[in-house]
Amino acid sequence: MAISSRLDTARVLATVLLPTLAKGVIVRRPGVMAAAGKVQSDQRAVETMRKLRDRYGPEPVRLRVTGRSIAVLVDPTDVHRLLDESPEPFALATKEKKAALRHFQPHGVLISEGAERERLREVNERALRPENVPVEAIVRDEADLLTRHVMSTGELTWDAFSQTWWRIVRRIVLGDGARGDDQLTDDLFALRQNANWAFLHPKRRGLRERFQRRLDDHLARAEKGSLAAQPGDLSGQAPHWLFAFDAAGIVTMRALAIGARGTHGILESARLWPTTPVILRESTIATRWHGTWLPEDTLFVAFTPFFHRDPDRLPYADRYAPEIWDRPLDPAIVPFSGGPGVCPGRDLVLATGSAMLDTLGEHLSFPALPAPLPATLNHFAIRLRTTPTGTRVA
């Protein structure tokens, strides 16, 4: 069994896991993201992971951490196995994930188990189909206002983009009646800030109840042309839909920064800068890896920036390479996770993000970041100078 030295454990904690937690796993922290962008923290993390693999070989590397069995994956085939064999014997509902997500979605599919997980998974898969919502019409309607604003200022910023994005999200999830309900998503943001601290922050029950009441009022309208109109008990699942669309917005903004268009551009943005930097699974039984055994309740960690940007395996690691999505992929490139736990809203996210790219691209031209692309891209700081194209005037 590969057991890391105390020094290597400290390196993994200091350059991989703690910086990832500091940036914010549930909601990004602007100040930490700014600092991470300056020092390119993900580049240091990838270097640490490369050295770990070179030193210990392909089997999972067990960290020397008191009170918790933690194994870090370094082999792409092991990532594929971990995801493919979920939720048994590799449970998605880890202790850490439950502690974080219970702050705002205690009944969500990601922290459910057994038969209940299967039931909720079916609800999500049925509801989150692109054909259930007029995605392109909603995006075009809102992006038109953003286009006019950008033409008048000559610049696209994250603040302007995110305001438009959240109007789109609220309309997709809850209907036009929720378009202007900033309070709903502001309350969710506050709950997600608490969730960043997982076990360490007390639950704000009053705030969560206020958020849930507001959300349920929108869901009760079951507005036609929104996810809220889909059958099933959506009250426990909609908080996650709103949460997940935040990551989709980040991916879309970064895609604009590399001059991407269409679904391949969204996928490449998510490969280059994964919005789920750490995939966690927890073993329900002892499992065998490369001839050795790891105990039950081991927390398995797949650090996706390493697998997505490893220059030893991927000749396109640090450039925009949309062509890779037309051929069989490296098994550890998993921008939407994989296996039975793959994101059920993947197609909806791709449809929404690509519609945004294409709509803005019809009337605006953005300068693209040159290769090699940065390992850490702080989306809060993106400011894209724009050139009008086509016939639209501000």
CSV table of C-alpha atoms in Angstrom, one decimal:
chain,number,residue,atom,x,y,z
A,1,MET,CA,0.0,0.0,0.0
A,2,ALA,CA,1.3,3.4,-0.9
A,3,ILE,CA,1.5,5.5,2.2
A,4,SER,CA,2.8,9.0,1.8
A,5,SER,CA,5.6,10.4,4.0
A,6,ARG,CA,4.6,13.0,6.6
A,7,LEU,CA,6.4,15.6,4.4
A,8,ASP,CA,4.5,14.6,1.3
A,9,THR,CA,1.2,14.6,3.2
A,10,ALA,CA,2.0,18.1,4.3
A,11,ARG,CA,2.7,19.1,0.7
A,12,VAL,CA,-0.6,17.7,-0.5
A,13,LEU,CA,-2.5,19.5,2.3
A,14,ALA,CA,-0.6,22.8,1.8
A,15,THR,CA,-0.7,23.0,-2.0
A,16,VAL,CA,-3.7,20.9,-3.1
A,17,LEU,CA,-6.4,20.4,-0.5
A,18,LEU,CA,-6.2,23.5,1.7
A,19,PRO,CA,-6.0,26.0,-1.2
A,20,THR,CA,-9.0,24.3,-2.8
A,21,LEU,CA,-11.0,24.6,0.4
A,22,ALA,CA,-9.8,28.2,0.9
A,23,LYS,CA,-11.1,29.2,-2.6
A,24,GLY,CA,-14.5,27.9,-1.6
A,25,VAL,CA,-15.9,24.6,-2.7
A,26,ILE,CA,-19.6,25.6,-2.4
A,27,VAL,CA,-19.3,29.2,-3.4
A,28,ARG,CA,-16.1,30.9,-4.5
A,29,ARG,CA,-14.4,33.5,-2.3
A,30,PRO,CA,-13.4,36.6,-4.4
A,31,GLY,CA,-10.4,37.5,-2.2
A,32,VAL,CA,-8.9,34.1,-2.1
A,33,MET,CA,-9.6,33.6,-5.9
A,34,ALA,CA,-7.7,36.8,-6.5
A,35,ALA,CA,-4.7,35.6,-4.5
A,36,ALA,CA,-4.9,32.2,-6.1
A,37,GLY,CA,-4.8,33.8,-9.6
A,38,LYS,CA,-1.7,35.8,-8.7
A,39,VAL,CA,0.3,32.9,-7.5
A,40,GLN,CA,-1.3,30.4,-10.0
A,41,SER,CA,-2.1,28.0,-7.1
A,42,ASP,CA,-3.5,25.3,-9.4
A,43,GLN,CA,-0.2,25.0,-11.2
A,44,ARG,CA,1.6,24.3,-7.9
A,45,ALA,CA,-1.1,21.8,-7.0
A,46,VAL,CA,-0.7,19.9,-10.3
A,47,GLU,CA,3.1,19.9,-9.8
A,48,THR,CA,2.6,18.4,-6.3
A,49,MET,CA,0.3,15.7,-7.8
A,50,ARG,CA,2.8,14.8,-10.5
A,51,LYS,CA,5.6,14.4,-8.0
A,52,LEU,CA,3.3,12.2,-5.8
A,53,ARG,CA,2.6,9.9,-8.8
A,54,ASP,CA,6.2,9.7,-9.7
A,55,ARG,CA,7.3,8.9,-6.2
A,56,TYR,CA,4.7,6.4,-5.2
A,57,GLY,CA,3.5,4.8,-8.5
A,58,PRO,CA,0.0,4.4,-9.8
A,59,GLU,CA,-1.9,3.1,-6.8
A,60,PRO,CA,-3.9,5.5,-4.6
A,61,VAL,CA,-1.6,7.3,-2.1
A,62,ARG,CA,-2.9,7.2,1.5
A,63,LEU,CA,-2.2,10.4,3.4
A,64,ARG,CA,-1.0,10.4,7.0
A,65,VAL,CA,-4.0,12.1,8.5
A,66,THR,CA,-5.2,11.3,12.1
A,67,GLY,CA,-8.7,10.1,12.4
A,68,ARG,CA,-9.6,9.7,8.7
A,69,SER,CA,-8.5,7.3,6.1
A,70,ILE,CA,-7.8,9.5,3.0
A,71,ALA,CA,-6.5,8.2,-0.3
A,72,VAL,CA,-5.6,10.5,-3.2
A,73,LEU,CA,-5.9,9.0,-6.7
A,74,VAL,CA,-3.1,9.5,-9.2
A,75,ASP,CA,-4.0,7.1,-12.0
A,76,PRO,CA,-6.7,7.9,-14.6
A,77,THR,CA,-8.1,4.3,-14.7
A,78,ASP,CA,-8.6,4.5,-11.0
A,79,VAL,CA,-10.7,7.7,-11.4
A,80,HIS,CA,-12.8,5.9,-14.0
A,81,ARG,CA,-13.3,2.9,-11.6
A,82,LEU,CA,-14.2,5.2,-8.7
A,83,LEU,CA,-16.9,6.9,-10.6
A,84,ASP,CA,-18.2,3.9,-12.5
A,85,GLU,CA,-18.6,1.9,-9.2
A,86,SER,CA,-20.6,4.5,-7.4
A,87,PRO,CA,-22.7,4.6,-5.3
A,88,GLU,CA,-21.7,1.0,-4.2
A,89,PRO,CA,-19.0,0.5,-3.1
A,90,PHE,CA,-18.0,4.1,-3.5
A,91,ALA,CA,-20.7,6.3,-1.9
A,92,LEU,CA,-21.3,9.8,-3.2
A,93,ALA,CA,-22.8,11.0,0.1
A,94,THR,CA,-19.5,11.4,2.0
A,95,LYS,CA,-19.4,12.8,5.5
A,96,GLU,CA,-17.8,16.0,4.2
A,97,LYS,CA,-20.4,16.5,1.5
A,98,LYS,CA,-23.3,15.9,3.8
A,99,ALA,CA,-21.9,18.4,6.3
A,100,ALA,CA,-21.6,21.1,3.6
A,101,LEU,CA,-24.8,20.6,1.6
A,102,ARG,CA,-27.1,20.2,4.5
A,103,HIS,CA,-26.8,23.9,5.1
A,104,PHE,CA,-29.1,24.6,2.1
A,105,GLN,CA,-30.3,21.4,0.5
A,106,PRO,CA,-30.7,18.7,3.2
A,107,HIS,CA,-33.0,16.7,1.0
A,108,GLY,CA,-30.9,16.9,-2.2
A,109,VAL,CA,-30.0,13.8,-4.3
A,110,LEU,CA,-26.2,14.3,-3.8
A,111,ILE,CA,-26.5,13.5,-0.1
A,112,SER,CA,-29.2,10.9,-0.3
A,113,GLU,CA,-28.6,7.1,-0.1
A,114,GLY,CA,-30.1,3.8,-1.1
A,115,ALA,CA,-33.6,3.7,-2.5
A,116,GLU,CA,-34.2,7.3,-1.8
A,117,ARG,CA,-31.2,8.3,-3.9
A,118,GLU,CA,-32.5,6.2,-6.8
A,119,ARG,CA,-35.9,7.9,-6.5
A,120,LEU,CA,-34.5,11.4,-6.4
A,121,ARG,CA,-32.1,10.6,-9.2
A,122,GLU,CA,-35.0,9.7,-11.4
A,123,VAL,CA,-36.8,13.0,-10.5
A,124,ASN,CA,-33.7,15.0,-11.4
A,125,GLU,CA,-33.1,13.1,-14.7
A,126,ARG,CA,-36.7,13.6,-15.8
A,127,ALA,CA,-36.9,17.2,-14.8
A,128,LEU,CA,-33.5,18.4,-16.1
A,129,ARG,CA,-34.0,17.8,-19.8
A,130,PRO,CA,-33.3,20.7,-22.1
A,131,GLU,CA,-36.5,20.1,-24.0
A,132,ASN,CA,-38.5,20.9,-20.9
A,133,VAL,CA,-37.6,24.6,-21.1
A,134,PRO,CA,-37.3,27.1,-24.0
A,135,VAL,CA,-33.7,27.6,-23.1
A,136,GLU,CA,-32.6,29.4,-26.3
A,137,ALA,CA,-35.5,31.9,-26.1
A,138,ILE,CA,-34.9,32.7,-22.5
A,139,VAL,CA,-31.1,33.2,-23.1
A,140,ARG,CA,-31.6,35.3,-26.2
A,141,ASP,CA,-34.1,37.5,-24.4
A,142,GLU,CA,-31.8,38.2,-21.5
A,143,ALA,CA,-28.6,38.3,-23.5
A,144,ASP,CA,-30.1,41.0,-25.7
A,145,LEU,CA,-30.1,43.4,-22.7
A,146,LEU,CA,-26.6,42.4,-21.8
A,147,THR,CA,-25.4,42.9,-25.4
A,148,ARG,CA,-26.8,46.5,-25.4
A,149,HIS,CA,-25.1,47.2,-22.1
A,150,VAL,CA,-21.7,45.9,-23.2
A,151,MET,CA,-21.9,47.8,-26.5
A,152,SER,CA,-22.5,51.0,-24.5
A,153,THR,CA,-19.5,50.4,-22.1
A,154,GLY,CA,-17.2,48.5,-24.5
A,155,GLU,CA,-16.4,45.9,-21.8
A,156,LEU,CA,-17.9,42.7,-20.4
A,157,THR,CA,-17.3,42.2,-16.7
A,158,TRP,CA,-18.2,39.4,-14.4
A,159,ASP,CA,-20.7,41.6,-12.5
A,160,ALA,CA,-22.7,42.4,-15.6
A,161,PHE,CA,-22.5,38.9,-16.8
A,162,SER,CA,-23.6,37.3,-13.5
A,163,GLN,CA,-26.6,39.6,-13.1
A,164,THR,CA,-27.9,38.5,-16.5
A,165,TRP,CA,-27.0,34.9,-15.8
A,166,TRP,CA,-29.0,34.7,-12.6
A,167,ARG,CA,-32.1,36.2,-14.4
A,168,ILE,CA,-31.7,33.4,-16.9
A,169,VAL,CA,-31.3,30.8,-14.2
A,170,ARG,CA,-34.3,31.9,-12.2
A,171,ARG,CA,-36.5,31.9,-15.3
A,172,ILE,CA,-35.3,28.4,-16.4
A,173,VAL,CA,-35.7,26.9,-12.9
A,174,LEU,CA,-38.8,28.8,-11.6
A,175,GLY,CA,-40.3,30.7,-14.4
A,176,ASP,CA,-40.7,34.3,-15.5
A,177,GLY,CA,-42.3,35.2,-12.2
A,178,ALA,CA,-38.9,34.6,-10.4
A,179,ARG,CA,-36.9,36.7,-12.9
A,180,GLY,CA,-36.4,39.7,-10.6
A,181,ASP,CA,-36.2,37.8,-7.3
A,182,ASP,CA,-32.7,38.7,-6.3
A,183,GLN,CA,-33.5,38.1,-2.7
A,184,LEU,CA,-34.0,34.4,-3.4
A,185,THR,CA,-30.5,33.9,-4.8
A,186,ASP,CA,-29.0,36.3,-2.3
A,187,ASP,CA,-30.3,34.1,0.5
A,188,LEU,CA,-29.0,31.0,-1.2
A,189,PHE,CA,-25.6,32.7,-1.6
A,190,ALA,CA,-25.5,33.4,2.1
A,191,LEU,CA,-26.4,29.8,2.9
A,192,ARG,CA,-23.7,28.6,0.5
A,193,GLN,CA,-21.1,30.8,2.2
A,194,ASN,CA,-21.9,29.0,5.5
A,195,ALA,CA,-21.7,25.6,3.6
A,196,ASN,CA,-18.1,26.4,2.7
A,197,TRP,CA,-17.3,25.8,6.4
A,198,ALA,CA,-19.2,22.5,6.5
A,199,PHE,CA,-18.9,21.1,10.1
A,200,LEU,CA,-17.4,24.3,11.4
A,201,HIS,CA,-20.4,26.7,10.9
A,202,PRO,CA,-23.7,26.4,12.7
A,203,LYS,CA,-26.8,26.0,10.6
A,204,ARG,CA,-28.8,29.2,10.1
A,205,ARG,CA,-32.2,27.6,10.3
A,206,GLY,CA,-34.2,30.8,10.1
A,207,LEU,CA,-32.4,31.9,6.9
A,208,ARG,CA,-32.8,28.5,5.4
A,209,GLU,CA,-36.5,28.4,6.2
A,210,ARG,CA,-37.0,31.8,4.7
A,211,PHE,CA,-35.2,30.8,1.6
A,212,GLN,CA,-37.2,27.5,1.3
A,213,ARG,CA,-40.6,29.3,1.8
A,214,ARG,CA,-39.7,31.8,-1.0
A,215,LEU,CA,-38.5,29.0,-3.2
A,216,ASP,CA,-41.7,26.9,-2.6
A,217,ASP,CA,-43.9,29.9,-3.4
A,218,HIS,CA,-42.3,30.0,-6.9
A,219,LEU,CA,-42.5,26.3,-7.3
A,220,ALA,CA,-46.2,26.3,-6.3
A,221,ARG,CA,-46.9,28.3,-9.5
A,222,ALA,CA,-45.6,25.4,-11.6
A,223,GLU,CA,-45.1,28.0,-14.3
A,224,LYS,CA,-45.2,26.5,-17.8
A,225,GLY,CA,-41.9,26.5,-19.6
A,226,SER,CA,-39.8,26.2,-16.4
A,227,LEU,CA,-38.4,23.3,-14.5
A,228,ALA,CA,-41.0,24.0,-11.8
A,229,ALA,CA,-43.7,22.7,-14.1
A,230,GLN,CA,-42.2,19.2,-14.1
A,231,PRO,CA,-43.9,16.4,-12.1
A,232,GLY,CA,-42.6,15.2,-8.7
A,233,ASP,CA,-41.6,16.7,-5.4
A,234,LEU,CA,-39.1,19.4,-6.5
A,235,SER,CA,-38.9,21.3,-3.3
A,236,GLY,CA,-35.8,19.4,-2.0
A,237,GLN,CA,-34.1,19.3,-5.4
A,238,ALA,CA,-34.5,22.9,-6.7
A,239,PRO,CA,-31.9,24.4,-4.3
A,240,HIS,CA,-29.3,22.2,-6.0
A,241,TRP,CA,-30.4,23.2,-9.4
A,242,LEU,CA,-29.9,26.9,-8.5
A,243,PHE,CA,-26.5,26.1,-6.9
A,244,ALA,CA,-25.2,24.1,-9.9
A,245,PHE,CA,-26.1,26.8,-12.3
A,246,ASP,CA,-23.7,29.1,-10.5
A,247,ALA,CA,-20.8,26.9,-11.6
A,248,ALA,CA,-22.3,26.8,-15.1
A,249,GLY,CA,-22.1,30.6,-15.2
A,250,ILE,CA,-18.5,30.6,-14.2
A,251,VAL,CA,-17.7,28.0,-16.9
A,252,THR,CA,-19.5,30.1,-19.5
A,253,MET,CA,-17.7,33.4,-18.6
A,254,ARG,CA,-14.3,31.6,-18.8
A,255,ALA,CA,-15.4,30.1,-22.1
A,256,LEU,CA,-15.9,33.7,-23.4
A,257,ALA,CA,-12.4,34.5,-22.3
A,258,ILE,CA,-10.9,31.8,-24.5
A,259,GLY,CA,-13.0,32.7,-27.5
A,260,ALA,CA,-15.1,29.5,-27.3
A,261,ARG,CA,-18.4,28.8,-29.0
A,262,GLY,CA,-20.9,26.0,-28.8
A,263,THR,CA,-21.0,23.0,-26.5
A,264,HIS,CA,-17.4,22.0,-27.1
A,265,GLY,CA,-16.4,25.4,-25.8
A,266,ILE,CA,-18.3,24.9,-22.5
A,267,LEU,CA,-16.7,21.4,-22.1
A,268,GLU,CA,-13.3,22.8,-22.8
A,269,SER,CA,-13.8,25.6,-20.3
A,270,ALA,CA,-14.8,23.0,-17.7
A,271,ARG,CA,-11.8,20.8,-18.5
A,272,LEU,CA,-9.3,23.7,-18.3
A,273,TRP,CA,-10.8,25.1,-15.1
A,274,PRO,CA,-13.0,22.5,-13.3
A,275,THR,CA,-15.7,24.0,-11.2
A,276,THR,CA,-15.7,20.8,-9.2
A,277,PRO,CA,-12.0,20.6,-8.4
A,278,VAL,CA,-12.3,17.8,-6.0
A,279,ILE,CA,-14.5,14.7,-6.5
A,280,LEU,CA,-15.1,12.7,-3.3
A,281,ARG,CA,-16.3,9.2,-2.7
A,282,GLU,CA,-16.4,7.1,0.5
A,283,SER,CA,-15.9,3.4,0.4
A,284,THR,CA,-18.7,1.3,2.0
A,285,ILE,CA,-16.5,-1.8,2.2
A,286,ALA,CA,-12.7,-2.6,2.1
A,287,THR,CA,-11.6,-2.2,-1.6
A,288,ARG,CA,-8.6,-3.6,-3.5
A,289,TRP,CA,-6.3,-1.3,-5.5
A,290,HIS,CA,-3.3,-2.5,-7.5
A,291,GLY,CA,-2.9,-5.5,-5.3
A,292,THR,CA,-3.4,-3.8,-1.9
A,293,TRP,CA,-6.4,-3.1,0.3
A,294,LEU,CA,-7.8,0.1,1.6
A,295,PRO,CA,-10.3,0.0,4.5
A,296,GLU,CA,-14.0,0.7,4.7
A,297,ASP,CA,-14.8,4.4,5.1
A,298,THR,CA,-11.8,5.5,3.2
A,299,LEU,CA,-12.3,9.0,1.6
A,300,PHE,CA,-11.1,8.9,-2.0
A,301,VAL,CA,-10.0,12.2,-3.5
A,302,ALA,CA,-9.8,12.8,-7.2
A,303,PHE,CA,-8.2,16.3,-7.8
A,304,THR,CA,-9.6,17.1,-11.3
A,305,PRO,CA,-7.2,19.9,-12.3
A,306,PHE,CA,-4.4,17.4,-12.1
A,307,PHE,CA,-6.1,14.9,-14.4
A,308,HIS,CA,-7.4,17.6,-16.8
A,309,ARG,CA,-4.1,19.5,-17.1
A,310,ASP,CA,-1.4,16.9,-16.6
A,311,PRO,CA,1.3,17.7,-19.3
A,312,ASP,CA,2.8,14.2,-19.0
A,313,ARG,CA,-0.4,12.6,-20.3
A,314,LEU,CA,-2.1,15.3,-22.3
A,315,PRO,CA,-0.3,17.2,-25.1
A,316,TYR,CA,-3.1,19.7,-25.2
A,317,ALA,CA,-3.1,20.2,-21.4
A,318,ASP,CA,-2.6,24.0,-21.4
A,319,ARG,CA,-4.4,25.0,-24.6
A,320,TYR,CA,-7.9,25.4,-25.9
A,321,ALA,CA,-8.5,22.0,-27.7
A,322,PRO,CA,-12.2,21.6,-28.6
A,323,GLU,CA,-11.3,18.9,-31.0
A,324,ILE,CA,-10.7,16.4,-28.2
A,325,TRP,CA,-14.5,16.1,-27.6
A,326,ASP,CA,-15.0,14.4,-31.0
A,327,ARG,CA,-12.9,11.4,-30.1
A,328,PRO,CA,-12.6,9.0,-27.2
A,329,LEU,CA,-11.4,10.8,-24.1
A,330,ASP,CA,-8.9,10.2,-21.4
A,331,PRO,CA,-10.9,8.4,-18.7
A,332,ALA,CA,-10.1,11.0,-16.1
A,333,ILE,CA,-11.4,14.0,-18.0
A,334,VAL,CA,-14.7,14.3,-16.2
A,335,PRO,CA,-16.0,17.9,-16.2
A,336,PHE,CA,-19.4,16.7,-15.2
A,337,SER,CA,-18.2,13.8,-13.1
A,338,GLY,CA,-19.0,10.3,-14.5
A,339,GLY,CA,-20.6,6.9,-14.0
A,340,PRO,CA,-24.0,6.6,-12.2
A,341,GLY,CA,-23.2,9.9,-10.5
A,342,VAL,CA,-22.7,11.9,-13.6
A,343,CYS,CA,-24.4,15.3,-13.5
A,344,PRO,CA,-28.1,14.8,-14.5
A,345,GLY,CA,-28.2,18.4,-15.7
A,346,ARG,CA,-25.3,18.1,-18.0
A,347,ASP,CA,-27.2,18.6,-21.2
A,348,LEU,CA,-29.2,21.5,-19.8
A,349,VAL,CA,-26.1,23.2,-18.7
A,350,LEU,CA,-24.4,22.7,-22.1
A,351,ALA,CA,-27.6,24.0,-23.9
A,352,THR,CA,-27.7,27.1,-21.7
A,353,GLY,CA,-24.0,27.9,-21.8
A,354,SER,CA,-23.6,27.3,-25.5
A,355,ALA,CA,-26.7,29.5,-26.2
A,356,MET,CA,-25.2,32.3,-24.2
A,357,LEU,CA,-21.9,32.0,-26.1
A,358,ASP,CA,-23.5,31.9,-29.5
A,359,THR,CA,-26.0,34.7,-28.8
A,360,LEU,CA,-23.3,37.1,-27.5
A,361,GLY,CA,-21.0,36.0,-30.3
A,362,GLU,CA,-23.5,37.1,-32.9
A,363,HIS,CA,-23.0,40.8,-32.0
A,364,LEU,CA,-19.8,41.0,-30.0
A,365,SER,CA,-16.2,39.9,-30.5
A,366,PHE,CA,-13.9,39.2,-27.5
A,367,PRO,CA,-10.1,38.9,-27.4
A,368,ALA,CA,-9.1,35.3,-26.6
A,369,LEU,CA,-6.5,34.4,-24.0
A,370,PRO,CA,-3.3,33.1,-25.7
A,371,ALA,CA,-1.8,29.7,-25.0
A,372,PRO,CA,-0.4,28.5,-22.6
A,373,LEU,CA,-3.6,29.2,-20.7
A,374,PRO,CA,-3.3,30.0,-17.0
A,375,ALA,CA,-3.8,27.1,-14.5
A,376,THR,CA,-5.9,29.4,-12.3
A,377,LEU,CA,-8.3,31.8,-13.9
A,378,ASN,CA,-10.1,34.2,-11.5
A,379,HIS,CA,-13.5,34.7,-13.1
A,380,PHE,CA,-14.3,37.6,-10.8
A,381,ALA,CA,-11.5,39.6,-12.4
A,382,ILE,CA,-12.3,38.9,-16.1
A,383,ARG,CA,-12.8,42.1,-18.1
A,384,LEU,CA,-13.2,41.5,-21.8
A,385,ARG,CA,-12.9,44.5,-24.1
A,386,THR,CA,-15.5,44.0,-26.8
A,387,THR,CA,-15.8,44.9,-30.5
A,388,PRO,CA,-19.3,45.1,-32.0
A,389,THR,CA,-19.9,42.7,-34.9
A,390,GLY,CA,-22.9,42.2,-37.1
A,391,THR,CA,-25.6,44.9,-37.5
A,392,ARG,CA,-26.8,45.5,-33.9
A,393,VAL,CA,-26.3,49.0,-32.5
A,394,ALA,CA,-26.4,49.9,-28.9
